[in-house]
Every structure is written in C-alpha cells, then in structure tokens.
C-alpha cells in the first residue's frame, strides 16, 4: 500500500483518487476538512506520519489519471532497489528510465523539464531521514529529491502520467525578488551537494548560470550588492575565480539592462 499525502484538502484531487483502478492506497490530508468517503480511506496526517512504505505528495495543481496509483505500485514492486521514483507530466518530455543526480540537475534545476514535488514518489523512511527544509520549516522540494536520491538514481514509472497545472504566482517586484533568492539558495545548496570537483557544469557555465540569476535582482539591488552576492558562491572563491565571477556578472547585467529598456 502507498500513501497519497495532500498538504491541503482538494476536491479535484480527491475526486480523481476515487476513480483509481488500483485501491491499494491511503490518503492523508494535512490541512483542511476531512469528510468520510465511501470510496477512499482518508485521514488527517502529514507525510512525516505516514506508515506506508512509499508516499507521494499531491499539491494543488496535480491531477492523477485513473492508472496513477496502479503504475506506481507496479514500479515499486518490480524495482524495489530505488528510493525515489518519478511520474512523467502529461504533455512534457519524459524522464529517462534512470536519472542520476547530475542528469536530474540538468532536467529539473536548469528547467529542461518541469518537475514539481508532486511528480516524485519517495520511500517513506528515506524521506523522513533525508528531507531538507526551508527556513520556515516547510519541505524544500529539489534539495529533498536530491538528498533522497543521493545513493541511487531516480527510477521513472513506466507509462505513468500526471496532469499538472502550476499554481499562478504573484508577480509583484517583491514576489519576483523572493523567487530569485529561492533559486540562489537552491544553487548554493547544489554547490555543497555536488562539491567543486563534481559539479554538473563547467566552472564557466556555472558562473554564467549563477550570474544570470543574480542579475535578475537588478535594479532592486545595487551593483555593489549584486557583486557581494556573486562573491558568496563557492565557485567564485580565489583570485582568478573571483575575477571570472565579476566578469560573468558584468555580462549578465549588460544583458539585463538591455532587457529592461
């Protein structure tokens, strides 16, 4: 049996779960009203309270098709030696059969393929022991996936499909700056995770990526503030690296200036 965790009670997701062909699952609703359901086994609880062997977290915007649970159950039974599984999103590029951490970085972090938390399935015990949290105590999606998949690649669920519509995000200046800072925090975390010698990108590409993200904070932040942020990355340490980092930032700011005109 697997656990389906809903951070918020969501009637669309619950309705989709009631149509599952495979009934080998339990639903945990973390917040919101839980009503008795003649079809579903629903109870209050968070992912940390799950007793089932594997779990997935379906956030608002996720809509599983009728075969969703059955394909996950089959994948876990046929391939028990994995800690993290992935379900492809409808209309998006499929993940490889096995995705190691470096490939996952390029697919998910670099944005080649959308990969929301809802598209991953975790061994419950592994998630409890290796979850990564944000400062507010909530689960940090990508670091958590990387942490749980550090020892083994992510196994894709054959023919698995999940309809996903990303929730609309606020577009005010403060909201945009907050999302940039979240991305910068993620990139700093990946530096610790991979290390300098094993990073998925070359030093030049890494500096270009980081500078592009830092430059997005202009003009809300001064150039001096942006230089300080750039110098805070591990890849920018050392006299030569620091010069290259500032050069990458200068190029990114020049491009950013053109974009803002």
PDB file of C-alpha atoms in Angstrom:
ATOM      1  CA  UNK A   1       0.000   0.000   0.000  1.00  0.00           C
ATOM      2  CA  UNK A   2       1.177   3.536  -0.743  1.00  0.00           C
ATOM      3  CA  UNK A   3       0.272   6.824   0.895  1.00  0.00           C
ATOM      4  CA  UNK A   4      -1.056   9.822  -1.012  1.00  0.00           C
ATOM      5  CA  UNK A   5      -0.466  12.987   1.007  1.00  0.00           C
ATOM      6  CA  UNK A   6      -2.481  16.134   0.310  1.00  0.00           C
ATOM      7  CA  UNK A   7      -0.984  19.207   2.041  1.00  0.00           C
ATOM      8  CA  UNK A   8      -4.411  20.811   1.595  1.00  0.00           C
ATOM      9  CA  UNK A   9      -7.821  19.214   1.172  1.00  0.00           C
ATOM     10  CA  UNK A  10      -8.512  19.424  -2.553  1.00  0.00           C
ATOM     11  CA  UNK A  11     -11.797  18.186  -4.006  1.00  0.00           C
ATOM     12  CA  UNK A  12     -10.407  17.815  -7.529  1.00  0.00           C
ATOM     13  CA  UNK A  13      -7.589  15.565  -6.361  1.00  0.00           C
ATOM     14  CA  UNK A  14      -9.875  13.579  -4.053  1.00  0.00           C
ATOM     15  CA  UNK A  15     -12.345  13.049  -6.896  1.00  0.00           C
ATOM     16  CA  UNK A  16      -9.513  11.845  -9.152  1.00  0.00           C
ATOM     17  CA  UNK A  17      -8.298   9.468  -6.442  1.00  0.00           C
ATOM     18  CA  UNK A  18     -11.782   7.991  -6.055  1.00  0.00           C
ATOM     19  CA  UNK A  19     -11.531   6.868  -9.694  1.00  0.00           C
ATOM     20  CA  UNK A  20      -8.261   4.965  -9.263  1.00  0.00           C
ATOM     21  CA  UNK A  21      -8.371   1.449 -10.657  1.00  0.00           C
ATOM     22  CA  UNK A  22      -5.924   0.261  -8.008  1.00  0.00           C
ATOM     23  CA  UNK A  23      -7.276   0.788  -4.478  1.00  0.00           C
ATOM     24  CA  UNK A  24      -4.037  -0.098  -2.693  1.00  0.00           C
ATOM     25  CA  UNK A  25      -3.510   3.336  -1.128  1.00  0.00           C
ATOM     26  CA  UNK A  26      -4.424   5.542   1.815  1.00  0.00           C
ATOM     27  CA  UNK A  27      -4.989   9.291   1.698  1.00  0.00           C
ATOM     28  CA  UNK A  28      -3.547  11.671   4.297  1.00  0.00           C
ATOM     29  CA  UNK A  29      -4.864  15.242   4.373  1.00  0.00           C
ATOM     30  CA  UNK A  30      -2.627  17.632   6.313  1.00  0.00           C
ATOM     31  CA  UNK A  31      -4.829  20.733   6.459  1.00  0.00           C
ATOM     32  CA  UNK A  32      -8.475  21.263   5.664  1.00  0.00           C
ATOM     33  CA  UNK A  33     -11.690  19.437   6.397  1.00  0.00           C
ATOM     34  CA  UNK A  34     -11.684  15.669   6.047  1.00  0.00           C
ATOM     35  CA  UNK A  35     -15.059  14.094   5.408  1.00  0.00           C
ATOM     36  CA  UNK A  36     -15.989  10.423   5.423  1.00  0.00           C
ATOM     37  CA  UNK A  37     -15.753   8.966   1.942  1.00  0.00           C
ATOM     38  CA  UNK A  38     -17.425   5.684   0.932  1.00  0.00           C
ATOM     39  CA  UNK A  39     -14.648   5.022  -1.595  1.00  0.00           C
ATOM     40  CA  UNK A  40     -11.449   6.467  -0.116  1.00  0.00           C
ATOM     41  CA  UNK A  41      -9.573   5.702   3.081  1.00  0.00           C
ATOM     42  CA  UNK A  42      -8.936   9.286   4.226  1.00  0.00           C
ATOM     43  CA  UNK A  43      -7.481  10.566   7.484  1.00  0.00           C
ATOM     44  CA  UNK A  44      -5.726  13.604   8.899  1.00  0.00           C
ATOM     45  CA  UNK A  45      -1.940  13.469   8.841  1.00  0.00           C
ATOM     46  CA  UNK A  46       1.270  14.777   7.305  1.00  0.00           C
ATOM     47  CA  UNK A  47       3.940  12.956   5.299  1.00  0.00           C
ATOM     48  CA  UNK A  48       6.028  12.506   8.463  1.00  0.00           C
ATOM     49  CA  UNK A  49       3.235  10.396   9.996  1.00  0.00           C
ATOM     50  CA  UNK A  50       2.875   8.010   7.065  1.00  0.00           C
ATOM     51  CA  UNK A  51       3.283   4.326   7.952  1.00  0.00           C
ATOM     52  CA  UNK A  52       3.067   3.029   4.372  1.00  0.00           C
ATOM     53  CA  UNK A  53       6.288   2.030   2.586  1.00  0.00           C
ATOM     54  CA  UNK A  54       6.140   4.716  -0.121  1.00  0.00           C
ATOM     55  CA  UNK A  55       4.380   8.041  -0.470  1.00  0.00           C
ATOM     56  CA  UNK A  56       3.756  10.870  -2.872  1.00  0.00           C
ATOM     57  CA  UNK A  57       2.691  14.416  -2.065  1.00  0.00           C
ATOM     58  CA  UNK A  58      -0.016  15.748  -4.381  1.00  0.00           C
ATOM     59  CA  UNK A  59      -0.116  19.520  -4.168  1.00  0.00           C
ATOM     60  CA  UNK A  60      -2.862  21.715  -5.658  1.00  0.00           C
ATOM     61  CA  UNK A  61      -2.455  21.627  -9.435  1.00  0.00           C
ATOM     62  CA  UNK A  62      -1.811  17.877  -9.584  1.00  0.00           C
ATOM     63  CA  UNK A  63      -4.462  15.630 -11.133  1.00  0.00           C
ATOM     64  CA  UNK A  64      -3.722  11.879 -11.306  1.00  0.00           C
ATOM     65  CA  UNK A  65      -5.260   9.773 -14.045  1.00  0.00           C
ATOM     66  CA  UNK A  66      -7.126   6.522 -13.136  1.00  0.00           C
ATOM     67  CA  UNK A  67      -3.976   4.429 -13.576  1.00  0.00           C
ATOM     68  CA  UNK A  68      -1.720   6.636 -11.441  1.00  0.00           C
ATOM     69  CA  UNK A  69      -1.638   4.523  -8.276  1.00  0.00           C
ATOM     70  CA  UNK A  70      -1.531   1.198 -10.110  1.00  0.00           C
ATOM     71  CA  UNK A  71       1.532   2.158 -12.149  1.00  0.00           C
ATOM     72  CA  UNK A  72       3.362   3.373  -9.044  1.00  0.00           C
ATOM     73  CA  UNK A  73       2.571   0.161  -7.171  1.00  0.00           C
ATOM     74  CA  UNK A  74       3.786  -1.907 -10.122  1.00  0.00           C
ATOM     75  CA  UNK A  75       7.003   0.137 -10.454  1.00  0.00           C
ATOM     76  CA  UNK A  76       7.817  -0.186  -6.738  1.00  0.00           C
ATOM     77  CA  UNK A  77       7.197  -3.941  -6.758  1.00  0.00           C
ATOM     78  CA  UNK A  78       9.222  -4.565  -9.918  1.00  0.00           C
ATOM     79  CA  UNK A  79      12.059  -2.216  -8.988  1.00  0.00           C
ATOM     80  CA  UNK A  80      12.403  -2.289  -5.188  1.00  0.00           C
ATOM     81  CA  UNK A  81      16.007  -1.073  -5.097  1.00  0.00           C
ATOM     82  CA  UNK A  82      15.225   2.628  -5.538  1.00  0.00           C
ATOM     83  CA  UNK A  83      14.489   5.359  -3.005  1.00  0.00           C
ATOM     84  CA  UNK A  84      12.842   7.869  -5.358  1.00  0.00           C
ATOM     85  CA  UNK A  85      10.529   7.311  -8.344  1.00  0.00           C
ATOM     86  CA  UNK A  86       9.228   9.818 -10.893  1.00  0.00           C
ATOM     87  CA  UNK A  87       5.961  10.086 -12.782  1.00  0.00           C
ATOM     88  CA  UNK A  88       6.049  11.949 -16.102  1.00  0.00           C
ATOM     89  CA  UNK A  89       3.899  15.032 -16.590  1.00  0.00           C
ATOM     90  CA  UNK A  90       1.330  14.940 -19.358  1.00  0.00           C
ATOM     91  CA  UNK A  91       2.495  16.858 -22.412  1.00  0.00           C
ATOM     92  CA  UNK A  92       6.076  17.204 -21.161  1.00  0.00           C
ATOM     93  CA  UNK A  93       9.327  15.449 -22.038  1.00  0.00           C
ATOM     94  CA  UNK A  94       9.661  12.087 -20.304  1.00  0.00           C
ATOM     95  CA  UNK A  95      12.390  11.398 -17.781  1.00  0.00           C
ATOM     96  CA  UNK A  96      14.947   8.684 -18.654  1.00  0.00           C
ATOM     97  CA  UNK A  97      14.363   5.218 -17.232  1.00  0.00           C
ATOM     98  CA  UNK A  98      17.019   6.005 -14.607  1.00  0.00           C
ATOM     99  CA  UNK A  99      18.067   9.542 -13.733  1.00  0.00           C
ATOM    100  CA  UNK A 100      21.254  10.060 -11.694  1.00  0.00           C
ATOM    101  CA  UNK A 101      21.754  13.263  -9.711  1.00  0.00           C
ATOM    102  CA  UNK A 102      23.765  15.111 -12.377  1.00  0.00           C
ATOM    103  CA  UNK A 103      21.149  14.418 -15.053  1.00  0.00           C
ATOM    104  CA  UNK A 104      18.406  15.384 -12.605  1.00  0.00           C
ATOM    105  CA  UNK A 105      20.146  18.727 -12.092  1.00  0.00           C
ATOM    106  CA  UNK A 106      20.064  19.477 -15.812  1.00  0.00           C
ATOM    107  CA  UNK A 107      16.473  18.311 -16.229  1.00  0.00           C
ATOM    108  CA  UNK A 108      14.927  19.891 -13.160  1.00  0.00           C
ATOM    109  CA  UNK A 109      17.126  22.728 -11.872  1.00  0.00           C
ATOM    110  CA  UNK A 110      18.062  24.051 -15.311  1.00  0.00           C
ATOM    111  CA  UNK A 111      14.421  23.799 -16.321  1.00  0.00           C
ATOM    112  CA  UNK A 112      14.656  21.379 -19.234  1.00  0.00           C
ATOM    113  CA  UNK A 113      11.605  19.548 -17.865  1.00  0.00           C
ATOM    114  CA  UNK A 114       9.097  20.746 -15.244  1.00  0.00           C
ATOM    115  CA  UNK A 115       9.474  18.539 -12.163  1.00  0.00           C
ATOM    116  CA  UNK A 116       7.157  19.568  -9.315  1.00  0.00           C
ATOM    117  CA  UNK A 117       7.296  17.781  -5.977  1.00  0.00           C
ATOM    118  CA  UNK A 118       4.039  16.028  -6.893  1.00  0.00           C
ATOM    119  CA  UNK A 119       5.774  14.132  -9.698  1.00  0.00           C
ATOM    120  CA  UNK A 120       8.065  12.274  -7.272  1.00  0.00           C
ATOM    121  CA  UNK A 121       7.393   9.211  -5.129  1.00  0.00           C
ATOM    122  CA  UNK A 122       9.567   8.544  -2.074  1.00  0.00           C
ATOM    123  CA  UNK A 123      10.443   5.675   0.206  1.00  0.00           C
ATOM    124  CA  UNK A 124       8.801   6.977   3.373  1.00  0.00           C
ATOM    125  CA  UNK A 125      11.686   6.052   5.672  1.00  0.00           C
ATOM    126  CA  UNK A 126      14.215   7.686   3.344  1.00  0.00           C
ATOM    127  CA  UNK A 127      12.168  10.875   3.135  1.00  0.00           C
ATOM    128  CA  UNK A 128      11.887  11.078   6.910  1.00  0.00           C
ATOM    129  CA  UNK A 129      15.634  10.698   7.353  1.00  0.00           C
ATOM    130  CA  UNK A 130      16.870  12.826   4.442  1.00  0.00           C
ATOM    131  CA  UNK A 131      14.272  15.572   3.941  1.00  0.00           C
ATOM    132  CA  UNK A 132      15.620  19.108   3.545  1.00  0.00           C
ATOM    133  CA  UNK A 133      13.651  22.010   4.969  1.00  0.00           C
ATOM    134  CA  UNK A 134      13.331  25.704   4.221  1.00  0.00           C
ATOM    135  CA  UNK A 135      13.832  28.329   6.914  1.00  0.00           C
ATOM    136  CA  UNK A 136      10.062  28.350   7.561  1.00  0.00           C
ATOM    137  CA  UNK A 137      10.073  24.603   8.280  1.00  0.00           C
ATOM    138  CA  UNK A 138       8.387  23.508   5.054  1.00  0.00           C
ATOM    139  CA  UNK A 139       9.818  20.842   2.769  1.00  0.00           C
ATOM    140  CA  UNK A 140      12.358  22.173   0.260  1.00  0.00           C
ATOM    141  CA  UNK A 141      11.451  20.246  -2.924  1.00  0.00           C
ATOM    142  CA  UNK A 142      14.569  19.956  -5.095  1.00  0.00           C
ATOM    143  CA  UNK A 143      17.100  19.607  -2.259  1.00  0.00           C
ATOM    144  CA  UNK A 144      14.858  16.924  -0.761  1.00  0.00           C
ATOM    145  CA  UNK A 145      14.719  14.984  -4.033  1.00  0.00           C
ATOM    146  CA  UNK A 146      18.499  15.227  -4.470  1.00  0.00           C
ATOM    147  CA  UNK A 147      19.134  14.228  -0.871  1.00  0.00           C
ATOM    148  CA  UNK A 148      16.854  11.185  -1.092  1.00  0.00           C
ATOM    149  CA  UNK A 149      18.314  10.148  -4.462  1.00  0.00           C
ATOM    150  CA  UNK A 150      21.958  10.673  -3.490  1.00  0.00           C
ATOM    151  CA  UNK A 151      22.813   6.969  -3.376  1.00  0.00           C
ATOM    152  CA  UNK A 152      20.640   5.657  -6.220  1.00  0.00           C
ATOM    153  CA  UNK A 153      19.217   7.244  -9.379  1.00  0.00           C
ATOM    154  CA  UNK A 154      15.575   8.233  -9.708  1.00  0.00           C
ATOM    155  CA  UNK A 155      13.548   5.439 -11.309  1.00  0.00           C
ATOM    156  CA  UNK A 156      10.906   6.540 -13.787  1.00  0.00           C
ATOM    157  CA  UNK A 157       7.431   4.990 -13.552  1.00  0.00           C
ATOM    158  CA  UNK A 158       6.747   3.332 -16.888  1.00  0.00           C
ATOM    159  CA  UNK A 159       3.746   4.894 -18.629  1.00  0.00           C
ATOM    160  CA  UNK A 160       2.969   6.909 -15.529  1.00  0.00           C
ATOM    161  CA  UNK A 161       1.200  10.196 -16.220  1.00  0.00           C
ATOM    162  CA  UNK A 162       0.281  13.132 -14.021  1.00  0.00           C
ATOM    163  CA  UNK A 163      -1.666  16.137 -15.223  1.00  0.00           C
ATOM    164  CA  UNK A 164      -0.025  19.209 -13.692  1.00  0.00           C
ATOM    165  CA  UNK A 165      -1.010  22.857 -13.760  1.00  0.00           C
ATOM    166  CA  UNK A 166       1.367  25.042 -11.798  1.00  0.00           C
ATOM    167  CA  UNK A 167      -0.450  27.431  -9.435  1.00  0.00           C
ATOM    168  CA  UNK A 168      -0.365  31.045 -10.551  1.00  0.00           C
ATOM    169  CA  UNK A 169       2.388  33.018  -8.844  1.00  0.00           C
ATOM    170  CA  UNK A 170       2.196  36.613  -7.660  1.00  0.00           C
ATOM    171  CA  UNK A 171       4.069  38.931  -9.995  1.00  0.00           C
ATOM    172  CA  UNK A 172       4.888  41.939  -7.819  1.00  0.00           C
ATOM    173  CA  UNK A 173       8.535  43.119  -7.547  1.00  0.00           C
ATOM    174  CA  UNK A 174       8.911  41.664  -4.049  1.00  0.00           C
ATOM    175  CA  UNK A 175       7.481  38.324  -5.187  1.00  0.00           C
ATOM    176  CA  UNK A 176       9.872  38.170  -8.139  1.00  0.00           C
ATOM    177  CA  UNK A 177      12.853  39.013  -5.918  1.00  0.00           C
ATOM    178  CA  UNK A 178      11.769  36.318  -3.428  1.00  0.00           C
ATOM    179  CA  UNK A 179      11.715  33.673  -6.176  1.00  0.00           C
ATOM    180  CA  UNK A 180      15.182  34.739  -7.344  1.00  0.00           C
ATOM    181  CA  UNK A 181      16.513  34.404  -3.799  1.00  0.00           C
ATOM    182  CA  UNK A 182      14.936  30.946  -3.569  1.00  0.00           C
ATOM    183  CA  UNK A 183      16.729  29.955  -6.779  1.00  0.00           C
ATOM    184  CA  UNK A 184      20.022  31.366  -5.479  1.00  0.00           C
ATOM    185  CA  UNK A 185      19.587  29.428  -2.237  1.00  0.00           C
ATOM    186  CA  UNK A 186      18.998  26.274  -4.292  1.00  0.00           C
ATOM    187  CA  UNK A 187      22.122  26.867  -6.375  1.00  0.00           C
ATOM    188  CA  UNK A 188      24.200  27.405  -3.247  1.00  0.00           C
ATOM    189  CA  UNK A 189      22.807  24.163  -1.845  1.00  0.00           C
ATOM    190  CA  UNK A 190      23.823  22.301  -5.003  1.00  0.00           C
ATOM    191  CA  UNK A 191      27.383  23.542  -4.534  1.00  0.00           C
ATOM    192  CA  UNK A 192      27.511  21.788  -1.171  1.00  0.00           C
ATOM    193  CA  UNK A 193      25.767  18.704  -2.536  1.00  0.00           C
ATOM    194  CA  UNK A 194      27.979  18.115  -5.585  1.00  0.00           C
ATOM    195  CA  UNK A 195      31.180  19.782  -4.480  1.00  0.00           C
ATOM    196  CA  UNK A 196      33.514  21.803  -6.673  1.00  0.00           C
ATOM    197  CA  UNK A 197      35.153  18.829  -8.407  1.00  0.00           C
ATOM    198  CA  UNK A 198      31.913  17.019  -9.234  1.00  0.00           C
ATOM    199  CA  UNK A 199      29.556  19.850 -10.199  1.00  0.00           C
ATOM    200  CA  UNK A 200      27.378  19.031 -13.254  1.00  0.00           C
ATOM    201  CA  UNK A 201      28.546  22.179 -15.106  1.00  0.00           C
ATOM    202  CA  UNK A 202      31.952  23.505 -16.048  1.00  0.00           C
ATOM    203  CA  UNK A 203      33.223  26.435 -13.985  1.00  0.00           C
ATOM    204  CA  UNK A 204      32.442  28.837 -16.833  1.00  0.00           C
ATOM    205  CA  UNK A 205      28.871  27.572 -17.291  1.00  0.00           C
ATOM    206  CA  UNK A 206      28.355  27.541 -13.547  1.00  0.00           C
ATOM    207  CA  UNK A 207      29.452  31.170 -13.222  1.00  0.00           C
ATOM    208  CA  UNK A 208      27.274  32.171 -16.153  1.00  0.00           C
ATOM    209  CA  UNK A 209      24.228  30.453 -14.622  1.00  0.00           C
ATOM    210  CA  UNK A 210      24.763  31.996 -11.202  1.00  0.00           C
ATOM    211  CA  UNK A 211      25.441  35.473 -12.638  1.00  0.00           C
ATOM    212  CA  UNK A 212      22.264  35.304 -14.738  1.00  0.00           C
ATOM    213  CA  UNK A 213      20.205  34.607 -11.622  1.00  0.00           C
ATOM    214  CA  UNK A 214      21.944  37.279  -9.527  1.00  0.00           C
ATOM    215  CA  UNK A 215      21.424  39.869 -12.284  1.00  0.00           C
ATOM    216  CA  UNK A 216      17.660  39.324 -12.109  1.00  0.00           C
ATOM    217  CA  UNK A 217      17.696  41.269  -8.834  1.00  0.00           C
ATOM    218  CA  UNK A 218      18.731  44.426 -10.700  1.00  0.00           C
ATOM    219  CA  UNK A 219      17.581  47.222 -10.329  1.00  0.00           C
ATOM    220  CA  UNK A 220      16.047  46.331  -6.943  1.00  0.00           C
ATOM    221  CA  UNK A 221      19.592  45.756  -5.681  1.00  0.00           C
ATOM    222  CA  UNK A 222      22.643  47.931  -6.290  1.00  0.00           C
ATOM    223  CA  UNK A 223      25.522  46.651  -8.393  1.00  0.00           C
ATOM    224  CA  UNK A 224      27.708  46.507  -5.277  1.00  0.00           C
ATOM    225  CA  UNK A 225      25.116  44.342  -3.534  1.00  0.00           C
ATOM    226  CA  UNK A 226      24.983  42.045  -6.553  1.00  0.00           C
ATOM    227  CA  UNK A 227      28.777  41.750  -6.588  1.00  0.00           C
ATOM    228  CA  UNK A 228      28.677  40.722  -2.938  1.00  0.00           C
ATOM    229  CA  UNK A 229      26.037  38.091  -3.680  1.00  0.00           C
ATOM    230  CA  UNK A 230      28.103  36.757  -6.562  1.00  0.00           C
ATOM    231  CA  UNK A 231      31.197  36.540  -4.392  1.00  0.00           C
ATOM    232  CA  UNK A 232      29.242  34.446  -1.906  1.00  0.00           C
ATOM    233  CA  UNK A 233      29.235  31.374  -4.153  1.00  0.00           C
ATOM    234  CA  UNK A 234      31.893  28.730  -3.588  1.00  0.00           C
ATOM    235  CA  UNK A 235      32.762  28.696  -7.273  1.00  0.00           C
ATOM    236  CA  UNK A 236      33.763  32.384  -7.022  1.00  0.00           C
ATOM    237  CA  UNK A 237      36.394  31.798  -4.341  1.00  0.00           C
ATOM    238  CA  UNK A 238      40.039  32.545  -5.131  1.00  0.00           C
ATOM    239  CA  UNK A 239      41.590  35.473  -7.056  1.00  0.00           C
ATOM    240  CA  UNK A 240      41.124  34.037 -10.569  1.00  0.00           C
ATOM    241  CA  UNK A 241      37.652  32.659  -9.903  1.00  0.00           C
ATOM    242  CA  UNK A 242      36.597  35.968  -8.370  1.00  0.00           C
ATOM    243  CA  UNK A 243      37.693  37.873 -11.474  1.00  0.00           C
ATOM    244  CA  UNK A 244      35.807  35.418 -13.688  1.00  0.00           C
ATOM    245  CA  UNK A 245      32.721  35.731 -11.470  1.00  0.00           C
ATOM    246  CA  UNK A 246      32.708  39.520 -11.720  1.00  0.00           C
ATOM    247  CA  UNK A 247      33.183  39.303 -15.494  1.00  0.00           C
ATOM    248  CA  UNK A 248      30.223  36.910 -15.750  1.00  0.00           C
ATOM    249  CA  UNK A 249      28.110  39.247 -13.625  1.00  0.00           C
ATOM    250  CA  UNK A 250      29.090  42.249 -15.738  1.00  0.00           C
ATOM    251  CA  UNK A 251      27.956  40.415 -18.890  1.00  0.00           C
ATOM    252  CA  UNK A 252      24.709  39.327 -17.229  1.00  0.00           C
ATOM    253  CA  UNK A 253      23.980  42.867 -16.035  1.00  0.00           C
ATOM    254  CA  UNK A 254      24.650  44.239 -19.503  1.00  0.00           C
ATOM    255  CA  UNK A 255      22.135  41.793 -20.929  1.00  0.00           C
ATOM    256  CA  UNK A 256      19.726  42.573 -18.109  1.00  0.00           C
ATOM    257  CA  UNK A 257      19.996  46.281 -18.859  1.00  0.00           C
ATOM    258  CA  UNK A 258      19.040  45.660 -22.459  1.00  0.00           C
ATOM    259  CA  UNK A 259      16.082  43.552 -21.376  1.00  0.00           C
ATOM    260  CA  UNK A 260      14.783  46.329 -19.102  1.00  0.00           C
ATOM    261  CA  UNK A 261      14.889  49.010 -21.804  1.00  0.00           C
TER     262      UNK A 261
END
